Coordinates of N, CA and C in Angstrom, one line a residue:
X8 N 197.7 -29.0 -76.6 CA 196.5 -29.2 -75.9 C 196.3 -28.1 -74.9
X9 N 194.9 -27.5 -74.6 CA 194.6 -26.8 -73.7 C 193.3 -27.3 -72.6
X10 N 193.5 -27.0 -71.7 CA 192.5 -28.0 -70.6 C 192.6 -26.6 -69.7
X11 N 190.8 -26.0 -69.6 CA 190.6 -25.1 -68.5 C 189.5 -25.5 -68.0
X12 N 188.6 -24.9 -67.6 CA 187.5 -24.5 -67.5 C 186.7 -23.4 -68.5
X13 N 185.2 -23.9 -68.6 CA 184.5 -22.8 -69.9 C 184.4 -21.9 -69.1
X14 N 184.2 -21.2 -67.8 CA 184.1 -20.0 -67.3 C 185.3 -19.4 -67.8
X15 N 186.2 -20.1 -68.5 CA 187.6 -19.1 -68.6 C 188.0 -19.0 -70.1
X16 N 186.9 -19.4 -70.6 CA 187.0 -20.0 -72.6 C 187.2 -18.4 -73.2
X17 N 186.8 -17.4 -72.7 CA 187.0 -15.6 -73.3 C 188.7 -16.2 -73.4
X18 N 189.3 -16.4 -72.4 CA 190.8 -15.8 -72.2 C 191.5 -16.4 -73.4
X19 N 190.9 -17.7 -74.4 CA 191.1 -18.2 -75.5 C 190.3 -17.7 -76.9
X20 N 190.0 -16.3 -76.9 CA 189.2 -16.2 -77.9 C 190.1 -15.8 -79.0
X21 N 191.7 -15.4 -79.0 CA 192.4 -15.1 -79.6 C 193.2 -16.0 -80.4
X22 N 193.0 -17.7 -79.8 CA 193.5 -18.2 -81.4 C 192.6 -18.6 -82.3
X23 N 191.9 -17.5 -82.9 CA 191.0 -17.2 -84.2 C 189.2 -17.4 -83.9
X24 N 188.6 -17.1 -85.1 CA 187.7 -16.7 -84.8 C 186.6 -17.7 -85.2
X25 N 187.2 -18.8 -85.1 CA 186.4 -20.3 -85.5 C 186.7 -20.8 -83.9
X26 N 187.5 -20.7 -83.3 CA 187.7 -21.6 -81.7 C 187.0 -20.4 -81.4
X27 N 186.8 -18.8 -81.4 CA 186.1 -18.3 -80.4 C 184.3 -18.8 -80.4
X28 N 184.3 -19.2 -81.6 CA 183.2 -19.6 -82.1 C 182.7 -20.4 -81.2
X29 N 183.1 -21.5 -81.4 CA 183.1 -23.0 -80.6 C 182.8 -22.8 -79.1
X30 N 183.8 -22.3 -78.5 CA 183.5 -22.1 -77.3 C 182.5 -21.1 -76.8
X31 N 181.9 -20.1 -77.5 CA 180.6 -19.4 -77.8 C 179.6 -20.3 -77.4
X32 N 180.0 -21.3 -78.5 CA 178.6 -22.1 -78.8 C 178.7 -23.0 -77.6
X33 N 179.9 -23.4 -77.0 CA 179.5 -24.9 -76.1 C 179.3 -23.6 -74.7
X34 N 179.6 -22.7 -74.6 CA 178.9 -21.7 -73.7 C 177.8 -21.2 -73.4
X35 N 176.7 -21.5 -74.8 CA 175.7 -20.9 -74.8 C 174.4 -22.3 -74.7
X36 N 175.8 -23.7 -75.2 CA 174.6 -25.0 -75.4 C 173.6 -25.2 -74.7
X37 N 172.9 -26.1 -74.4 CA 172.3 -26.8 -73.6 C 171.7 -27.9 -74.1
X38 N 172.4 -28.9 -73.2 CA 171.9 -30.5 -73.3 C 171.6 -31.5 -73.0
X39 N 171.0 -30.6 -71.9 CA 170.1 -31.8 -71.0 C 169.1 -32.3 -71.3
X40 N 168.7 -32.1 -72.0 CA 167.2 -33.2 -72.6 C 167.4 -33.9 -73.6
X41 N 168.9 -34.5 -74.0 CA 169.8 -34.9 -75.3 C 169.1 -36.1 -75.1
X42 N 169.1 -37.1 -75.9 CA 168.8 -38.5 -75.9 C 169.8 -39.2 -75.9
X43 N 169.9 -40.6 -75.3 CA 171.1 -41.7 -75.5 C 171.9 -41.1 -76.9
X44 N 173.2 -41.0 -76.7 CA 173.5 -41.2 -78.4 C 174.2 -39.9 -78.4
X45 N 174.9 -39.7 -79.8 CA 175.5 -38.8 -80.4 C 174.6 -37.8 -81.6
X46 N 174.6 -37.1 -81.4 CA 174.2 -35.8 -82.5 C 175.0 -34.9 -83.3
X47 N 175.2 -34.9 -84.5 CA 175.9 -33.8 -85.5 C 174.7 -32.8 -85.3
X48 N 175.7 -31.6 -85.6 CA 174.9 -30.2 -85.5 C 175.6 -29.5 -86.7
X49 N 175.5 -28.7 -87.7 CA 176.5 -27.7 -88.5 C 176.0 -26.9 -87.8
X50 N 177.0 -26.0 -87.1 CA 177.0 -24.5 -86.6 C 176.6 -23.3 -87.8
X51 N 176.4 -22.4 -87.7 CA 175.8 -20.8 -88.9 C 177.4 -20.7 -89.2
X52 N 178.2 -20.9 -88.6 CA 179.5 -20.4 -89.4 C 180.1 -21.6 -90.4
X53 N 180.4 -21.4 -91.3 CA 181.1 -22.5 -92.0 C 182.5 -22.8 -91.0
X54 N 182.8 -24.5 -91.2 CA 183.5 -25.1 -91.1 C 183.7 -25.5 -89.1
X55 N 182.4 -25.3 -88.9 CA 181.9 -25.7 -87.7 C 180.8 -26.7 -87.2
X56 N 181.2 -28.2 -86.7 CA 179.8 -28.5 -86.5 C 180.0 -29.0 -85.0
X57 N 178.9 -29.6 -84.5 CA 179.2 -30.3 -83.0 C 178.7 -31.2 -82.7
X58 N 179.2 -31.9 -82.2 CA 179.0 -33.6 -82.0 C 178.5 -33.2 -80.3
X59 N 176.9 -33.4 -79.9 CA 176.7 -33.5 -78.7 C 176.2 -35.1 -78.2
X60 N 176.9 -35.5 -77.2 CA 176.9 -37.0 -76.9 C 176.4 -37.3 -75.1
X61 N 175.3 -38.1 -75.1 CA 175.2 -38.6 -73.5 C 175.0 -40.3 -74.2
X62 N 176.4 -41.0 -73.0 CA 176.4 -42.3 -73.3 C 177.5 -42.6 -72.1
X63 N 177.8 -43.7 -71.5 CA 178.7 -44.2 -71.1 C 180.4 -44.4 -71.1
X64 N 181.4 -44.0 -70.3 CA 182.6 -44.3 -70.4 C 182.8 -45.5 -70.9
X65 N 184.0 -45.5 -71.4 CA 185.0 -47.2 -71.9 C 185.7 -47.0 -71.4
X66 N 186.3 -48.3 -71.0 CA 187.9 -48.5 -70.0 C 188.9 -48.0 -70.7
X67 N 189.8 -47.8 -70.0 CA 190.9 -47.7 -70.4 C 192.0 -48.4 -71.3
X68 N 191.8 -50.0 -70.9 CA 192.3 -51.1 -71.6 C 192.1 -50.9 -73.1
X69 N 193.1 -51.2 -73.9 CA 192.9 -51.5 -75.3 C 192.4 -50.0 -76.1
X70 N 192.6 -48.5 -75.0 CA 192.1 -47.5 -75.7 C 192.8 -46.7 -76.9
X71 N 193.1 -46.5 -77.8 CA 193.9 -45.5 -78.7 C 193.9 -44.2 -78.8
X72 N 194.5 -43.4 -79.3 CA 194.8 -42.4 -79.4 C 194.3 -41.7 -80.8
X73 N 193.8 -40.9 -80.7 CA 192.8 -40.7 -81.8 C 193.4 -39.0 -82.2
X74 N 193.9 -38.9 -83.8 CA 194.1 -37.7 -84.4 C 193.2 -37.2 -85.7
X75 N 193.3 -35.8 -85.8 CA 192.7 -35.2 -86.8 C 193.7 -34.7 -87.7
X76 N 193.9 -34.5 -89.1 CA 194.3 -34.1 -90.0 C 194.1 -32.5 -90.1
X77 N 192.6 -32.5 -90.1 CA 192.1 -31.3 -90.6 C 191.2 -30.7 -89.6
X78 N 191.2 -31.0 -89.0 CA 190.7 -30.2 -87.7 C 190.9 -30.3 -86.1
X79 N 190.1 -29.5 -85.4 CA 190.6 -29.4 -84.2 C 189.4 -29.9 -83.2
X80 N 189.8 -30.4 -82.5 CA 188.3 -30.9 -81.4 C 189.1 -30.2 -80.1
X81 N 187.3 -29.6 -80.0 CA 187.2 -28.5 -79.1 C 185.5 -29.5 -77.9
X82 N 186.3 -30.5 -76.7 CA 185.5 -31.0 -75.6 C 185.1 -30.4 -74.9
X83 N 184.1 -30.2 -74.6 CA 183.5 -30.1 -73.5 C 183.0 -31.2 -72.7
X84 N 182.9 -31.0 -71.4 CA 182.5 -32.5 -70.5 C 181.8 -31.4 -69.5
X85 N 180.3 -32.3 -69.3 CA 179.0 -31.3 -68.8 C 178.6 -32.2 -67.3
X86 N 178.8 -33.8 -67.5 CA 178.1 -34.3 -66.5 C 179.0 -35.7 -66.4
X87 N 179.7 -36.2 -65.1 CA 180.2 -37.4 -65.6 C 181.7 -37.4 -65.5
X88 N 182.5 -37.7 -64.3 CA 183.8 -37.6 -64.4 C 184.8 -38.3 -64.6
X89 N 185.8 -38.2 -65.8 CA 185.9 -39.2 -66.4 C 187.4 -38.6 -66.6
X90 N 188.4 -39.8 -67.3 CA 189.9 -39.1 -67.9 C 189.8 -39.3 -69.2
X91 N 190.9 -38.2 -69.8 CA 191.3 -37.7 -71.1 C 192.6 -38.6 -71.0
X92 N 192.9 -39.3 -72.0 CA 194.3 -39.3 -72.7 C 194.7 -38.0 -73.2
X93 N 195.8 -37.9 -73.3 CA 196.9 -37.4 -74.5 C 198.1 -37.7 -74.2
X94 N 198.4 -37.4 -75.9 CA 200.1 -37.7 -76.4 C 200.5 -36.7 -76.9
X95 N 201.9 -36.5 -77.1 CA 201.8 -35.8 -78.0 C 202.6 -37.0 -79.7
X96 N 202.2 -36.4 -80.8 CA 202.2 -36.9 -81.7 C 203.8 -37.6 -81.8
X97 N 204.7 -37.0 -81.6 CA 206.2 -37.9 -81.8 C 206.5 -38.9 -80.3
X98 N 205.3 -39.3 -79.5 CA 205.4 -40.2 -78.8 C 205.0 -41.7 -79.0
X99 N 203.9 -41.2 -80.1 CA 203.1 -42.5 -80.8 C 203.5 -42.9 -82.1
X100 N 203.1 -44.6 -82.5 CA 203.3 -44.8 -83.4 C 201.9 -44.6 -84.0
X101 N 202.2 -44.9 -85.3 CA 200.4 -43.7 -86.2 C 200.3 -45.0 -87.0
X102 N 198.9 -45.0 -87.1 CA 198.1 -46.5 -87.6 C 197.8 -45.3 -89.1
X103 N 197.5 -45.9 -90.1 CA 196.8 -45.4 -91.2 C 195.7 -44.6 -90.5
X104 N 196.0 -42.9 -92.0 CA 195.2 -42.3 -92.0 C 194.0 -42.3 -92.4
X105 N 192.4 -42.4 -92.3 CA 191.7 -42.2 -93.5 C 191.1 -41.2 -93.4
X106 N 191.9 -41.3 -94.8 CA 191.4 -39.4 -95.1 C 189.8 -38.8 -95.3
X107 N 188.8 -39.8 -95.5 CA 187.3 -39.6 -96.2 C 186.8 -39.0 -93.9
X108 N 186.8 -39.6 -93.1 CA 186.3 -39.4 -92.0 C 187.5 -38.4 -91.3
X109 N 189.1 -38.1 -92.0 CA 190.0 -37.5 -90.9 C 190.3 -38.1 -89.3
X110 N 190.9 -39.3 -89.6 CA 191.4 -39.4 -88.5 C 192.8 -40.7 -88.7
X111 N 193.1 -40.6 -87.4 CA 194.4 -41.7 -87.8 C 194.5 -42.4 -86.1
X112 N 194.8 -43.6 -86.0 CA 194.9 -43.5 -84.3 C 196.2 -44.0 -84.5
X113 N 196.4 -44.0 -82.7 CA 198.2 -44.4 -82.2 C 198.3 -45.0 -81.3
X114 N 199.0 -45.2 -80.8 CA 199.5 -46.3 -79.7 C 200.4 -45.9 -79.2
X115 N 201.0 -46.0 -77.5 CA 202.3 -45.8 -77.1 C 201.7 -45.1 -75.6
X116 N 202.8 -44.5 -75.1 CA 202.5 -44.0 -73.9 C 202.3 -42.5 -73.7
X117 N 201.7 -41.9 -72.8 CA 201.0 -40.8 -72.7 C 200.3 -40.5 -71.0
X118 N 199.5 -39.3 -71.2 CA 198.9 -39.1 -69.7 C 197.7 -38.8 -69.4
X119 N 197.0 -39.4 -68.5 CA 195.8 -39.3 -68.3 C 195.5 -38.0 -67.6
X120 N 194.1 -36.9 -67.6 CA 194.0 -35.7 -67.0 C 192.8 -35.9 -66.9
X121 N 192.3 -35.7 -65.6 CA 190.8 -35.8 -65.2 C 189.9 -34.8 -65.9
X122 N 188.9 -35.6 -66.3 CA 187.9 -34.6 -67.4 C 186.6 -34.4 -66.6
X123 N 186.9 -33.5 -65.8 CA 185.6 -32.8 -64.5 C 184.5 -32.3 -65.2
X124 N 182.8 -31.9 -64.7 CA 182.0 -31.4 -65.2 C 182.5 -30.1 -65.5
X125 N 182.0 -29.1 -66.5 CA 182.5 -27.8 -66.8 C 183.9 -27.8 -67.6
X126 N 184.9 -28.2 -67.1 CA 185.8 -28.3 -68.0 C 185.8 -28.5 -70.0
X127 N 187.1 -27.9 -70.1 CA 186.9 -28.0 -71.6 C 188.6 -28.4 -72.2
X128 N 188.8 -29.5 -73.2 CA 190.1 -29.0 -74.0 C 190.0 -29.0 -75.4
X129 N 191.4 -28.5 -75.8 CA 191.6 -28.1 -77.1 C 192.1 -29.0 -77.8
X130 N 192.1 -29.8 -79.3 CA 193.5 -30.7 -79.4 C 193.4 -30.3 -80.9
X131 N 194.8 -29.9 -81.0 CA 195.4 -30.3 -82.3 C 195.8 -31.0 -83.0
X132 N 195.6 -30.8 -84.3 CA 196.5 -32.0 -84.9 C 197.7 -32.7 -84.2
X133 N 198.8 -31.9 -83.8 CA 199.6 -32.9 -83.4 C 199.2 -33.4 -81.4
X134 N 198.3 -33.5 -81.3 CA 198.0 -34.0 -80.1 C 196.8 -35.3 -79.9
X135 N 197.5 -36.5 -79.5 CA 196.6 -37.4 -79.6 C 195.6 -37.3 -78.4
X136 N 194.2 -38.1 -78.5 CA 193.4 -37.5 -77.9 C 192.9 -39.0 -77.2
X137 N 192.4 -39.5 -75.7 CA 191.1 -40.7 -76.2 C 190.7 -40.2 -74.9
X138 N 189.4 -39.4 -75.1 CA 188.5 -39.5 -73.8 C 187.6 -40.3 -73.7
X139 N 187.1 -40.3 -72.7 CA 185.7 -40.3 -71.7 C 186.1 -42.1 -71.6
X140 N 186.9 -42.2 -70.6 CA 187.8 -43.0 -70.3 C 187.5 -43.2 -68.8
X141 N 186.9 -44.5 -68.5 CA 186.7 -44.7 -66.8 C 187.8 -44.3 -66.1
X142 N 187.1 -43.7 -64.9 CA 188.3 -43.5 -64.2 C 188.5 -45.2 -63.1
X143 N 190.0 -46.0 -62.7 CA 190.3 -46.8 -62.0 C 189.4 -46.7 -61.0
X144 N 188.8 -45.8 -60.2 CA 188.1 -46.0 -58.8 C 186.8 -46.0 -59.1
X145 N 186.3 -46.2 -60.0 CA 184.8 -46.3 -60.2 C 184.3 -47.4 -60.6
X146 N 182.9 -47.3 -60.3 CA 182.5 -48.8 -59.9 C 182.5 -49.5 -61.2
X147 N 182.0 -48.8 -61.9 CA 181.7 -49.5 -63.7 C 181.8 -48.1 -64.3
X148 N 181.2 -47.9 -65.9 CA 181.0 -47.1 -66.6 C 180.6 -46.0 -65.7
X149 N 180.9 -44.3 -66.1 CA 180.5 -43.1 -65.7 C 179.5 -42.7 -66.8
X150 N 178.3 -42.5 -66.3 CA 177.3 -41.9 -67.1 C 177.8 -40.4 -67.5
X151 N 177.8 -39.4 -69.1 CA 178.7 -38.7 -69.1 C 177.9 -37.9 -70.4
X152 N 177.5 -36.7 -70.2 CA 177.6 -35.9 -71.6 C 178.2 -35.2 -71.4
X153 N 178.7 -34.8 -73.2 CA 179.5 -34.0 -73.6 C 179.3 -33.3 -74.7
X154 N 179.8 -32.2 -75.3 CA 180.0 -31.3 -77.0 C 181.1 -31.6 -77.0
X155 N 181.4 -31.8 -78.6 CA 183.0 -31.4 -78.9 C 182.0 -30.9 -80.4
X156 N 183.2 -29.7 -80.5 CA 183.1 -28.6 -81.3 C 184.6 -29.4 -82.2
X157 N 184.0 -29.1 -83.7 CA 184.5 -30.0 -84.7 C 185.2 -28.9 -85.8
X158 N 186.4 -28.2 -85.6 CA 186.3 -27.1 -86.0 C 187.9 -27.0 -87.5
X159 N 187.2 -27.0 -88.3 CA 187.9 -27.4 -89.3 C 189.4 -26.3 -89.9
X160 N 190.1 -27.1 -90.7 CA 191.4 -25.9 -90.1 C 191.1 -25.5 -91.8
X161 N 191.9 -24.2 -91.6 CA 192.1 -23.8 -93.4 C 193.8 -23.2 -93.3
X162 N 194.2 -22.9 -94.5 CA 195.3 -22.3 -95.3 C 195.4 -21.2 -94.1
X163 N 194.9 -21.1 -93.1 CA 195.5 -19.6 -92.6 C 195.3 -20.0 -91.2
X164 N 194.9 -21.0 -91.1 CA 195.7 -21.5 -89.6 C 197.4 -21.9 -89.2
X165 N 197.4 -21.5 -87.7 CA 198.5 -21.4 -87.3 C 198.8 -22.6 -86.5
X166 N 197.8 -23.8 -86.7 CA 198.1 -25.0 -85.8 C 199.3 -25.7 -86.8
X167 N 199.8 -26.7 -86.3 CA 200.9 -27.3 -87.0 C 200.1 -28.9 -87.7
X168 N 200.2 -29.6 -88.6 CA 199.4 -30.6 -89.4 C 200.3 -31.9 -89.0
X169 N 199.5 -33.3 -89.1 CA 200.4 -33.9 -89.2 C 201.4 -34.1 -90.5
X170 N 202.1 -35.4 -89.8 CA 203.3 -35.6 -91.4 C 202.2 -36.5 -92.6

């Protein structure tokens, strides 16, 4: 997992030319006029698309850990401050994969990292993920948009897969 700031997304343009992509694009987005809800977008490059979302945090309670097979989610968080889970994958146990949507979730223990406006992370396959996760001192739900860049792996990536 990588967690910066997008003012500092150049200094990651070197693990390949599909994450420089992504972070290109959540650099150049804009999504303020988004409507309630989530949006698919396919990016001009193959094997890129982006999920942009304004909607509400969920508690913490009862949340999973959420993995990809085949690709990498690249977050961004624009408005709305909220925590990130992660695990890493030999901490959790793994519920069934399904392979038609790519994903698998988990259960077990892990760490919460505050997901501030501007910030961005990276997750790999082996890194479980569950954001936009109320934070304990807030009053109710955090009103919150976001992109995550959906960035598909191939035969010549260097990320590691699950089992």
């Amino acid at each position: 997992m990588i967690v910066d700031y997008l003012s500092n997304a150049h200094n990651y343009y070197g693990l390949g030319p599909r994450i420089e992509t992504a972070l290109q694009y959540l650099q150049d987005d804009d999504i303020d006029d988004l409507e309630e809800g989530s949006f698919v977008f396919d990016l001009e490059q193959q094997g890129l698309r982006a999920v942009r979302s304004n909607f509400e945090s969920r508690p913490i309670a009862g949340a999973k850990y959420e993995f990809h097979r085949r690709s990498i989610d690249v977050q961004h968080f624009i408005e709305g401050e909220t925590l990130c889970g992660w695990a890493h994958i030999s901490q959790l146990k793994l519920e069934e994969y399904h392979e038609e949507e790519d994903y698998v979730f988990g259960t077990g223990e892990g760490d919460l990292i505050r997901a501030r406006p501007g910030t961005f992370f990276i997750f790999g396959p082996h890194d479980g993920h569950m954001a936009n996760l109320q934070p304990p001192e807030a009053p109710g739900p955090v009103r919150m948009k976001k992109c995550t860049v959906k960035v598909e792996l191939d035969d010549s990536s260097d990320y590691c897969r699950l089992p």
